[in-house]
CSV table of C-alpha atoms in Angstrom, one decimal:
chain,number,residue,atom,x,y,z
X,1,UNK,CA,-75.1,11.2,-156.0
X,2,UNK,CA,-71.7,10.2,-155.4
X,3,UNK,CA,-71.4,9.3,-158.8
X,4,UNK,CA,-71.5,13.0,-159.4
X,5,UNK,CA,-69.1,13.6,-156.1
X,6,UNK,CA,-66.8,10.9,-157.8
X,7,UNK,CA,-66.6,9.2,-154.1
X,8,UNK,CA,-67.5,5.9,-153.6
X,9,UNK,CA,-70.7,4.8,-152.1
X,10,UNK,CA,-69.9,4.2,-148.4
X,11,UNK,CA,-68.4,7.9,-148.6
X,12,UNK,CA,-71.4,9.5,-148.2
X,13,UNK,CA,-71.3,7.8,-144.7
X,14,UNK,CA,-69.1,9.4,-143.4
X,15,UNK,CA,-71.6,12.4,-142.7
X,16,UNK,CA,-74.4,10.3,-142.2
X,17,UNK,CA,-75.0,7.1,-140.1
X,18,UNK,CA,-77.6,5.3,-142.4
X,19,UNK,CA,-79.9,5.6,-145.7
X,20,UNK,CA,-83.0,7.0,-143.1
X,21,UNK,CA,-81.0,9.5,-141.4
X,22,UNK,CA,-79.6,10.7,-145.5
X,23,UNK,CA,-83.5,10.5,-146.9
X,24,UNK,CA,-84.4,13.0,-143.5
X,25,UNK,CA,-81.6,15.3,-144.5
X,26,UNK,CA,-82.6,15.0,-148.1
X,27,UNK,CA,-86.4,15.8,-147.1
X,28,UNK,CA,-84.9,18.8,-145.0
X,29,UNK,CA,-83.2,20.3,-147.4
X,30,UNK,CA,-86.3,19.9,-150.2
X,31,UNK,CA,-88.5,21.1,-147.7
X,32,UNK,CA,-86.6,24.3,-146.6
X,33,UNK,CA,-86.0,25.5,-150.2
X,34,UNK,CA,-90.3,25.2,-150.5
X,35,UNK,CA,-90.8,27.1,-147.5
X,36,UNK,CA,-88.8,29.8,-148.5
X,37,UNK,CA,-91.0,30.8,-151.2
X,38,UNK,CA,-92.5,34.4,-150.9
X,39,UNK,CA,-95.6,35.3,-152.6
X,40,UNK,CA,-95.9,36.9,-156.2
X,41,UNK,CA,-96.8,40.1,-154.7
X,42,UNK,CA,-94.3,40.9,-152.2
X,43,UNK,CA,-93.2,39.6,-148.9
X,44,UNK,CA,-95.4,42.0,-147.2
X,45,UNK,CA,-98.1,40.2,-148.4
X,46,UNK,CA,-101.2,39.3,-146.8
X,47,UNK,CA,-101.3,35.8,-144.8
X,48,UNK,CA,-103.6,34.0,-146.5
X,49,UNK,CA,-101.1,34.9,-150.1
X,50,UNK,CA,-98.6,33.4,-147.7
X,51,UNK,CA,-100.2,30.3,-146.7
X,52,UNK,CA,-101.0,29.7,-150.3
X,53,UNK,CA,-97.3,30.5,-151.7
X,54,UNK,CA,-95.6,28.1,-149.0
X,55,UNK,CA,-98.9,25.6,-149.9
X,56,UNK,CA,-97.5,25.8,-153.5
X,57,UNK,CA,-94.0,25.4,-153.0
X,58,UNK,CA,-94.3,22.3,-150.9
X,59,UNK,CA,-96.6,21.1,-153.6
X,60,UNK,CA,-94.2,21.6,-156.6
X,61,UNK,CA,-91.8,20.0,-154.2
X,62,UNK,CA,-93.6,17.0,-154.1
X,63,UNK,CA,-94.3,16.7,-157.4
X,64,UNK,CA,-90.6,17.2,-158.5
X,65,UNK,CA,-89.5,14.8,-155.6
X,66,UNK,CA,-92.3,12.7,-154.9
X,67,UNK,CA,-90.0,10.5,-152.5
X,68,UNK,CA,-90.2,13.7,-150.4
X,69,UNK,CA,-94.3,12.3,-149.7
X,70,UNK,CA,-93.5,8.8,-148.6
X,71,UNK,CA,-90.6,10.4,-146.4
X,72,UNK,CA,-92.5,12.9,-144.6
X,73,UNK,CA,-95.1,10.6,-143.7
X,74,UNK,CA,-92.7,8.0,-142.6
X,75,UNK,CA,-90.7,10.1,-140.1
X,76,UNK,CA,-92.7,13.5,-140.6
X,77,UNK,CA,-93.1,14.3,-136.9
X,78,UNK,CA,-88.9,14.9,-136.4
X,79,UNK,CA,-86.9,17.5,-137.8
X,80,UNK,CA,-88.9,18.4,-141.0
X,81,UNK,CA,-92.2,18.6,-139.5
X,82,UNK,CA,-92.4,21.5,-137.0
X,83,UNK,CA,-90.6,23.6,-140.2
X,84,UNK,CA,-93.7,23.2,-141.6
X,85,UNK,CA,-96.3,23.8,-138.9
X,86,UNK,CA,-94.0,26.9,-138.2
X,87,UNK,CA,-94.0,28.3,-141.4
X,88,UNK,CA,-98.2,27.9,-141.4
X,89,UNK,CA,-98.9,28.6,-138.0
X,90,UNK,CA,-97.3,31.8,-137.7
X,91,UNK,CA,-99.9,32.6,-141.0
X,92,UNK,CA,-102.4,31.3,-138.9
X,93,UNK,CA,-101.9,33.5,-136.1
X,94,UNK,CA,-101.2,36.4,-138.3
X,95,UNK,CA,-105.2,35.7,-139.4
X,96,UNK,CA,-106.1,36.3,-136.6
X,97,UNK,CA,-107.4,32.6,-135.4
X,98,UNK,CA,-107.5,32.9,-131.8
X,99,UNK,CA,-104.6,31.2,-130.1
X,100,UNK,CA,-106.8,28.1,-128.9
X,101,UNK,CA,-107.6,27.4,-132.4
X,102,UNK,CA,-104.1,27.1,-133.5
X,103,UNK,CA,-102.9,24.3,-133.6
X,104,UNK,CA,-106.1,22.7,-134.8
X,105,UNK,CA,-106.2,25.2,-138.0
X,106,UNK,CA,-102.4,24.7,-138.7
X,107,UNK,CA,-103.1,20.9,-138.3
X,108,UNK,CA,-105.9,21.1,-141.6
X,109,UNK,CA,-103.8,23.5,-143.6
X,110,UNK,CA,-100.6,21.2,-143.2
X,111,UNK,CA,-102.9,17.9,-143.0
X,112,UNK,CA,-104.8,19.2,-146.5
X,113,UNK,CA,-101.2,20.4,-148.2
X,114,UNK,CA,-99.6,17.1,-147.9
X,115,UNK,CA,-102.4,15.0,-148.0
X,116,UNK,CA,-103.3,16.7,-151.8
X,117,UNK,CA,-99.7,16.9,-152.6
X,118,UNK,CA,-98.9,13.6,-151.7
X,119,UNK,CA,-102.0,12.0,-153.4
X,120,UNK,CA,-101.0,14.1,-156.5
X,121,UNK,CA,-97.3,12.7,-156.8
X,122,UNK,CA,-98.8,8.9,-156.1
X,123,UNK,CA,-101.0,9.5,-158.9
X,124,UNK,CA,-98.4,10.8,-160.9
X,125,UNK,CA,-96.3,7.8,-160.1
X,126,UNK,CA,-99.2,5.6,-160.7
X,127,UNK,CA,-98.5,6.6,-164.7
X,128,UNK,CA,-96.6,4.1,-166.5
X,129,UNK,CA,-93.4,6.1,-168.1
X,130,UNK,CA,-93.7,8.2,-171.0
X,131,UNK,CA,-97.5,7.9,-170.5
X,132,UNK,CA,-99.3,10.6,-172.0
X,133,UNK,CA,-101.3,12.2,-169.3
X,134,UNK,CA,-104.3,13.9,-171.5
X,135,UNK,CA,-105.0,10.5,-172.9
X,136,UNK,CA,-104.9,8.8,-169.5
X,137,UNK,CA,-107.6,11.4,-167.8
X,138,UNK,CA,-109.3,10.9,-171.5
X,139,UNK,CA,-109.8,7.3,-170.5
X,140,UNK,CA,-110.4,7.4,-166.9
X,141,UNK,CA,-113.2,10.4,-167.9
X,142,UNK,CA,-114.6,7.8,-171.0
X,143,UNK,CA,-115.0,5.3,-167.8
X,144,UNK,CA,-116.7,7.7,-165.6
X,145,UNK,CA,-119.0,8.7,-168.0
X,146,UNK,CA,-120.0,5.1,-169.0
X,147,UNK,CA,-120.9,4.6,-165.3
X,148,UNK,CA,-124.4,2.6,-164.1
X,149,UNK,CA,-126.5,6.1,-163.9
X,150,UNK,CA,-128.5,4.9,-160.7
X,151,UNK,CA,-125.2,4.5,-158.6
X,152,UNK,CA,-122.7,6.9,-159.9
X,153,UNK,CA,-125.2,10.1,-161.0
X,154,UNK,CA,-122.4,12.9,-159.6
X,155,UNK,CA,-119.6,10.8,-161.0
X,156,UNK,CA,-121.1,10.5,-164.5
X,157,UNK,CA,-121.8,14.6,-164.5
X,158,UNK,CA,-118.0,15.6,-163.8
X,159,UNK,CA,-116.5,13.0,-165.9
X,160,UNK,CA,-115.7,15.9,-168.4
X,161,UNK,CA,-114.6,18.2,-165.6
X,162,UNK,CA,-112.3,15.6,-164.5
X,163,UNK,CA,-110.7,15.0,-168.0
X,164,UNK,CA,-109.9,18.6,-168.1
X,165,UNK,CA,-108.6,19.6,-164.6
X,166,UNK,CA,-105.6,21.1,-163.7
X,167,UNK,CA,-104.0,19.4,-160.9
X,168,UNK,CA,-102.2,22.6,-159.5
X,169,UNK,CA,-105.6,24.8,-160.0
X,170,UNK,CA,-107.6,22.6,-158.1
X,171,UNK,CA,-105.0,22.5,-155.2
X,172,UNK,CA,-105.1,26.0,-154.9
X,173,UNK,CA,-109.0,26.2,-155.2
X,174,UNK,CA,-108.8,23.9,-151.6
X,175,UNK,CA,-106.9,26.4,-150.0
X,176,UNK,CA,-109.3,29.0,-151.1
X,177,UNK,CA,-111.7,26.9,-149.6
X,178,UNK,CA,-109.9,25.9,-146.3
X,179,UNK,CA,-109.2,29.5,-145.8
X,180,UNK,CA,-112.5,30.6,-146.7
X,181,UNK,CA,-113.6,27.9,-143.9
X,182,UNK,CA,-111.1,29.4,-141.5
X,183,UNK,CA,-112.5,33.0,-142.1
X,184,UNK,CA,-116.2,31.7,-141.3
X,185,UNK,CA,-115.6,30.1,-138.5
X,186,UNK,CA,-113.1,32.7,-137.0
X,187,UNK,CA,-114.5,35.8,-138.5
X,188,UNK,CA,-111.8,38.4,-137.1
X,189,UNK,CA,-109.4,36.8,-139.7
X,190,UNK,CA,-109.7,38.6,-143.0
X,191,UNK,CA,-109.4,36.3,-146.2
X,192,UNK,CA,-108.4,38.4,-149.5
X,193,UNK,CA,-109.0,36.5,-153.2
């Protein structure tokens, strides 16, 4: 970065005391921009189309910064952290969840977006460069499927499922599923498809 400021590298500095305090302000600024995604639709959309467009954007965020993962779970619970249990709660209590509920509803949302996100930039990372990522899932679904049958019957059967999943598709589909657990178990919230 200050190669591109053409400053020198204790420059930076000067507006920050240390590397921690620059990766927060960095994880600020990624995670702003991702909650300020509105739905396709419009921004008088529904709050379960919100919770899944701000469930997106931190996702892509991750996987385009996948520093951003490590950061928030090293120092999450500062300045970055109630951003993002804002930008959810205030979905969840447009649903309807009654207030007691809350926090623990936000808590799965946010614990489920970052968890997924985070494992899905690890894994990512786990690539070696310029790896080809259809051959990799190829080979990891050639494994599976050569599993013991006794011990590994369920692993065996989605070995092809696995080989072809998209990583963004099946993110979404656990929303639709944590929502769709939110609406059971607090019925007066209304969850659209």
């Amino acid at each position: 970065m200050t190669e591109r400021l053409a400053t020198g590298p204790g420059a930076i500095y000067w507006h920050v005391a240390n590397k921690g305090e620059l990766l927060a302000a960095a994880t600020d600024a990624v995670v702003a921009a991702a909650l300020a995604v509105e739905p396709a639709e419009s921004p008088d959309s529904p709050p379960q189309d919100r919770i899944r467009a701000v469930a997106l954007g931190l996702f892509d965020a991750i996987d385009e910064h996948p520093w951003v993962a490590a950061q928030l779970s090293a120092s999450s619970w500062q300045a970055t952290a109630p951003r993002i249990l804002e930008s959810i709660g205030r979905q969840v209590r447009a649903l309807g969840v009654p207030e007691g509920s809350w926090f623990t509803v936000t808590s799965v949302l946010v614990q489920y977006i970052l968890g997924a996100a985070g494992q899905n930039a690890a894994n990512a990372r786990a690539l070696a460069p310029g790896a080809d990522r259809g051959e990799y899932l190829g080979a990891v679904s050639r494994a599976w499927a050569e599993l013991d049958p006794d011990d590994y019957s369920f692993t065996r059967t989605v070995a092809d499922q696995m080989r072809e999943h998209d990583d963004r598709a099946e993110f979404l589909a656990g929303i639709t599923l944590v929502l769709a657990g939110i609406t059971a178990v607090h019925p007066t919230g209304r969850i659209d498809s």
